[in-house]
mmCIF file of C-alpha atoms in Angstrom:
data_model
loop_
_atom_site.group_PDB
_atom_site.id
_atom_site.type_symbol
_atom_site.label_atom_id
_atom_site.label_comp_id
_atom_site.label_asym_id
_atom_site.label_seq_id
_atom_site.Cartn_x
_atom_site.Cartn_y
_atom_site.Cartn_z
ATOM 1 C CA ALA A 15 138.341 60.550 55.385
ATOM 2 C CA SER A 16 140.422 58.113 57.358
ATOM 3 C CA ALA A 17 142.897 55.309 56.697
ATOM 4 C CA SER A 18 144.411 52.622 58.923
ATOM 5 C CA MET A 19 146.765 49.738 58.331
ATOM 6 C CA GLY A 20 147.692 46.824 60.546
ATOM 7 C CA LEU A 21 150.027 43.850 60.485
ATOM 8 C CA ASN A 22 149.285 40.565 62.254
ATOM 9 C CA ARG A 23 151.910 37.936 62.701
ATOM 10 C CA GLN A 24 150.731 34.519 63.643
ATOM 11 C CA ASN A 25 152.532 31.231 64.275
ATOM 12 C CA ALA A 26 150.456 28.221 63.521
ATOM 13 C CA GLN A 27 151.038 24.491 63.548
ATOM 14 C CA ASN A 28 149.999 22.631 60.468
ATOM 15 C CA THR A 29 148.804 19.069 60.187
ATOM 16 C CA MET A 30 152.335 17.755 60.007
ATOM 17 C CA ASN A 31 153.339 19.337 63.232
ATOM 18 C CA GLU A 32 155.471 21.917 61.553
ATOM 19 C CA PHE A 33 155.373 25.500 62.695
ATOM 20 C CA MET A 34 154.606 28.050 60.110
ATOM 21 C CA SER A 35 154.607 31.734 60.366
ATOM 22 C CA ASP A 36 151.797 33.575 58.753
ATOM 23 C CA ASN A 37 151.747 37.326 58.203
ATOM 24 C CA ALA A 38 148.449 39.083 57.606
ATOM 25 C CA VAL A 39 148.192 42.687 56.531
ATOM 26 C CA ASN A 40 144.985 44.556 57.184
ATOM 27 C CA ALA A 41 144.165 47.863 55.570
ATOM 28 C CA ARG A 42 141.090 49.983 56.098
ATOM 29 C CA TYR A 43 140.096 53.043 54.159
ATOM 30 C CA ASN A 44 137.076 55.144 54.983
ATOM 31 C CA VAL A 45 135.582 58.148 53.223
ATOM 32 C CA SER A 46 132.367 59.733 54.531
ATOM 33 C CA ALA A 47 130.261 62.793 53.734
ATOM 34 C CA ASN A 48 127.488 64.434 55.735
ATOM 35 C CA MET A 49 124.665 65.860 53.708
ATOM 36 C CA ILE A 50 120.979 66.174 54.593
ATOM 37 C CA LEU A 51 118.850 64.740 51.847
ATOM 38 C CA PHE A 52 115.461 65.209 53.578
ATOM 39 C CA ASN A 53 114.697 66.506 57.055
ATOM 40 C CA GLY A 54 110.926 66.369 57.103
ATOM 41 C CA LEU A 55 110.437 69.998 55.988
ATOM 42 C CA LYS A 56 111.968 71.194 59.259
ATOM 43 C CA GLN A 57 113.477 74.354 57.807
ATOM 44 C CA TYR A 58 110.306 75.221 55.930
ATOM 45 C CA ASN A 59 108.213 74.763 59.064
ATOM 46 C CA THR A 60 110.707 76.807 61.111
ATOM 47 C CA ILE A 61 110.299 79.699 58.658
ATOM 48 C CA LYS A 62 106.530 79.336 58.843
ATOM 49 C CA GLN A 63 106.687 79.385 62.641
ATOM 50 C CA GLN A 64 108.801 82.550 62.589
ATOM 51 C CA ASP A 65 106.255 84.204 60.278
ATOM 52 C CA LEU A 66 103.474 83.269 62.705
ATOM 53 C CA ASN A 67 105.501 84.641 65.632
ATOM 54 C CA ILE A 68 105.910 87.962 63.809
ATOM 55 C CA ALA A 69 102.175 88.073 63.036
ATOM 56 C CA SER A 70 101.430 87.337 66.711
ATOM 57 C CA GLN A 71 103.730 90.151 67.836
ATOM 58 C CA ASN A 72 102.044 92.537 65.397
ATOM 59 C CA THR A 73 98.659 91.525 66.806
ATOM 60 C CA ASN A 74 99.943 92.138 70.337
ATOM 61 C CA LEU A 75 101.175 95.568 69.256
ATOM 62 C CA GLU A 76 97.790 96.385 67.729
ATOM 63 C CA GLU A 77 96.116 95.280 70.965
ATOM 64 C CA ILE A 78 98.404 97.539 73.013
ATOM 65 C CA VAL A 79 97.616 100.508 70.746
ATOM 66 C CA PHE A 80 93.887 99.740 70.959
ATOM 67 C CA ASN A 81 94.000 99.444 74.760
ATOM 68 C CA THR A 82 95.937 102.710 75.021
ATOM 69 C CA ASP A 83 93.380 104.470 72.825
ATOM 70 C CA LEU A 84 90.590 102.988 74.913
ATOM 71 C CA SER A 85 92.255 104.140 78.142
ATOM 72 C CA ILE A 86 92.582 107.676 76.770
ATOM 73 C CA ILE A 87 88.921 107.717 75.734
ATOM 74 C CA GLN A 88 87.863 106.411 79.156
ATOM 75 C CA ALA A 89 90.002 109.008 80.955
ATOM 76 C CA TYR A 90 88.599 111.806 78.774
ATOM 77 C CA THR A 91 85.042 110.623 79.398
ATOM 78 C CA GLN A 92 85.720 110.455 83.136
ATOM 79 C CA VAL A 93 87.119 114.019 83.086
ATOM 80 C CA ALA A 94 84.023 115.258 81.249
ATOM 81 C CA TYR A 95 81.768 113.456 83.744
ATOM 82 C CA LEU A 96 83.659 114.837 86.758
ATOM 83 C CA LYS A 97 83.487 118.378 85.346
ATOM 84 C CA GLU A 98 79.702 118.093 85.088
ATOM 85 C CA ALA A 99 79.466 116.547 88.539
ATOM 86 C CA LEU A 100 81.557 119.405 89.947
ATOM 87 C CA LYS A 101 79.168 121.932 88.398
ATOM 88 C CA VAL A 102 76.270 120.192 90.126
ATOM 89 C CA LEU A 103 78.149 120.140 93.447
ATOM 90 C CA LYS A 104 78.935 123.858 93.165
ATOM 91 C CA ASN A 105 75.268 124.640 92.455
ATOM 92 C CA THR A 106 74.287 122.555 95.469
ATOM 93 C CA LEU A 107 76.818 124.497 97.563
ATOM 94 C CA LYS A 108 75.310 127.796 96.402
ATOM 95 C CA THR A 109 71.867 126.562 97.424
ATOM 96 C CA SER A 110 73.229 125.422 100.801
ATOM 97 C CA GLU A 111 74.903 128.772 101.317
ATOM 98 C CA ALA A 112 71.655 130.607 100.572
ATOM 99 C CA GLN A 113 69.797 128.300 102.989
ATOM 100 C CA LEU A 114 72.424 128.955 105.670
ATOM 101 C CA GLU A 115 72.114 132.725 105.231
ATOM 102 C CA LEU A 116 68.324 132.448 105.416
ATOM 103 C CA ALA A 117 68.564 130.200 108.500
ATOM 104 C CA SER A 118 70.991 132.647 110.157
ATOM 105 C CA GLY A 119 68.479 135.461 109.612
ATOM 106 C CA LYS A 120 65.673 133.309 110.998
ATOM 107 C CA LEU A 121 67.834 132.353 114.000
ATOM 108 C CA LYS A 122 68.424 136.028 114.817
ATOM 109 C CA ALA A 123 64.711 136.654 114.464
ATOM 110 C CA GLY A 124 64.027 133.647 116.692
ATOM 111 C CA SER A 125 61.855 131.755 114.204
ATOM 112 C CA ILE A 126 64.071 128.567 114.106
ATOM 113 C CA SER A 127 65.895 126.694 116.815
ATOM 114 C CA GLN A 128 69.635 126.513 117.326
ATOM 115 C CA SER A 129 69.627 122.793 116.405
ATOM 116 C CA ASP A 130 67.866 123.479 113.070
ATOM 117 C CA HIS A 131 70.448 126.158 112.312
ATOM 118 C CA ALA A 132 73.269 123.768 113.257
ATOM 119 C CA GLN A 133 71.815 121.106 110.954
ATOM 120 C CA ILE A 134 71.736 123.544 108.003
ATOM 121 C CA ALA A 135 75.299 124.683 108.839
ATOM 122 C CA ALA A 136 76.403 121.030 108.906
ATOM 123 C CA GLN A 137 74.819 120.470 105.476
ATOM 124 C CA PHE A 138 76.659 123.555 104.175
ATOM 125 C CA SER A 139 79.971 122.180 105.522
ATOM 126 C CA SER A 140 79.242 118.787 103.980
ATOM 127 C CA ASP A 141 78.533 120.427 100.614
ATOM 128 C CA GLN A 142 81.821 122.376 100.863
ATOM 129 C CA TYR A 143 83.617 119.093 101.501
ATOM 130 C CA GLN A 144 81.902 117.488 98.489
ATOM 131 C CA VAL A 145 83.031 120.366 96.227
ATOM 132 C CA ILE A 146 86.630 120.028 97.426
ATOM 133 C CA ARG A 147 86.465 116.262 96.971
ATOM 134 C CA GLY A 148 85.029 116.714 93.460
ATOM 135 C CA GLU A 149 87.822 119.151 92.548
ATOM 136 C CA ASN A 150 90.424 116.663 93.784
ATOM 137 C CA GLN A 151 88.876 113.825 91.784
ATOM 138 C CA LEU A 152 88.818 116.026 88.670
ATOM 139 C CA ASN A 153 92.468 117.032 89.148
ATOM 140 C CA GLU A 154 93.458 113.406 89.704
ATOM 141 C CA GLN A 155 91.675 112.322 86.522
ATOM 142 C CA LEU A 156 93.252 115.200 84.561
ATOM 143 C CA LEU A 157 96.649 114.044 85.805
ATOM 144 C CA LYS A 158 95.884 110.500 84.676
ATOM 145 C CA LEU A 159 94.856 111.789 81.231
ATOM 146 C CA LYS A 160 98.065 113.837 80.988
ATOM 147 C CA GLN A 161 100.079 110.730 81.808
ATOM 148 C CA LEU A 162 98.294 108.707 79.138
ATOM 149 C CA LEU A 163 98.910 111.477 76.599
ATOM 150 C CA GLU A 164 102.522 111.758 77.836
ATOM 151 C CA LEU A 165 102.146 115.497 78.451
ATOM 152 C CA ASP A 166 104.259 117.550 80.837
ATOM 153 C CA MET A 167 102.596 117.648 84.243
ATOM 154 C CA ASP A 168 103.046 121.426 84.435
ATOM 155 C CA SER A 169 101.358 122.057 81.093
ATOM 156 C CA GLY A 170 98.174 124.080 81.140
ATOM 157 C CA PHE A 171 96.173 121.225 79.674
ATOM 158 C CA GLN A 172 92.407 121.530 80.032
ATOM 159 C CA VAL A 173 89.571 119.522 78.588
ATOM 160 C CA THR A 174 87.056 121.708 76.821
ATOM 161 C CA ASP A 175 83.375 121.162 77.317
ATOM 162 C CA TYR A 176 81.641 119.341 74.545
ATOM 163 C CA SER A 177 78.353 120.841 73.569
ATOM 164 C CA VAL A 178 75.706 118.852 71.789
ATOM 165 C CA GLU A 179 73.422 120.687 69.427
ATOM 166 C CA GLU A 180 69.789 119.729 69.045
ATOM 167 C CA ASN A 181 70.386 118.850 65.381
ATOM 168 C CA ASP A 182 73.054 116.343 66.426
ATOM 169 C CA ILE A 183 70.567 114.547 68.633
ATOM 170 C CA LEU A 184 67.706 114.577 66.158
ATOM 171 C CA THR A 185 69.743 113.349 63.177
ATOM 172 C CA PRO A 186 68.819 109.695 62.576
ATOM 173 C CA LEU A 187 71.579 107.129 62.663
ATOM 174 C CA PRO A 188 72.386 105.333 59.383
ATOM 175 C CA ASP A 189 71.224 101.748 59.055
ATOM 176 C CA SER A 190 73.694 98.926 59.551
ATOM 177 C CA THR A 191 74.032 98.062 55.847
ATOM 178 C CA SER A 192 75.251 101.539 54.929
ATOM 179 C CA LEU A 193 77.782 101.380 57.776
ATOM 180 C CA TRP A 194 79.099 98.118 56.330
ATOM 181 C CA VAL A 195 79.572 99.688 52.906
ATOM 182 C CA VAL A 196 81.382 102.685 54.409
ATOM 183 C CA ARG A 197 83.791 100.472 56.351
ATOM 184 C CA LYS A 198 84.349 98.139 53.451
ATOM 185 C CA GLY A 199 84.864 100.851 50.851
#
């Protein structure tokens, strides 16, 4: 609210050439109030926007959990693959070692040349390198899996071999309609 008052004094000459003094008093009074009657549903839409932001954050959280699960599954699968690959490399090394022993015996007997023996020895060395490389890759992938699972690096964590039975392979898969009912129910 506000109020103001003013006084004006004015000398004026009338039609008879007489001076007259005229006093004028001005008064102003003002009362105002500020109240929103309608703001175009701004508050309602702001609340709706906040609800959508929360839903978006929940979706982002679900995506992070899904991606983490997927990364763990991929790391586990990679560990299982590298374990099998290492078994193959070790079997190849055993074969190379047997060939080297055989070639060494043949070299002493004089039935193969020095260059053939050197080639077999080089293959044996290459196979040893591949085994060491495979072990390093397996250890690196195990470390990555431990990190994803947030395990202590010094823990004796090992991935067990998964064996598939013949019955598991021969069991037919359910049709897609029964899978839908299982998920829905």
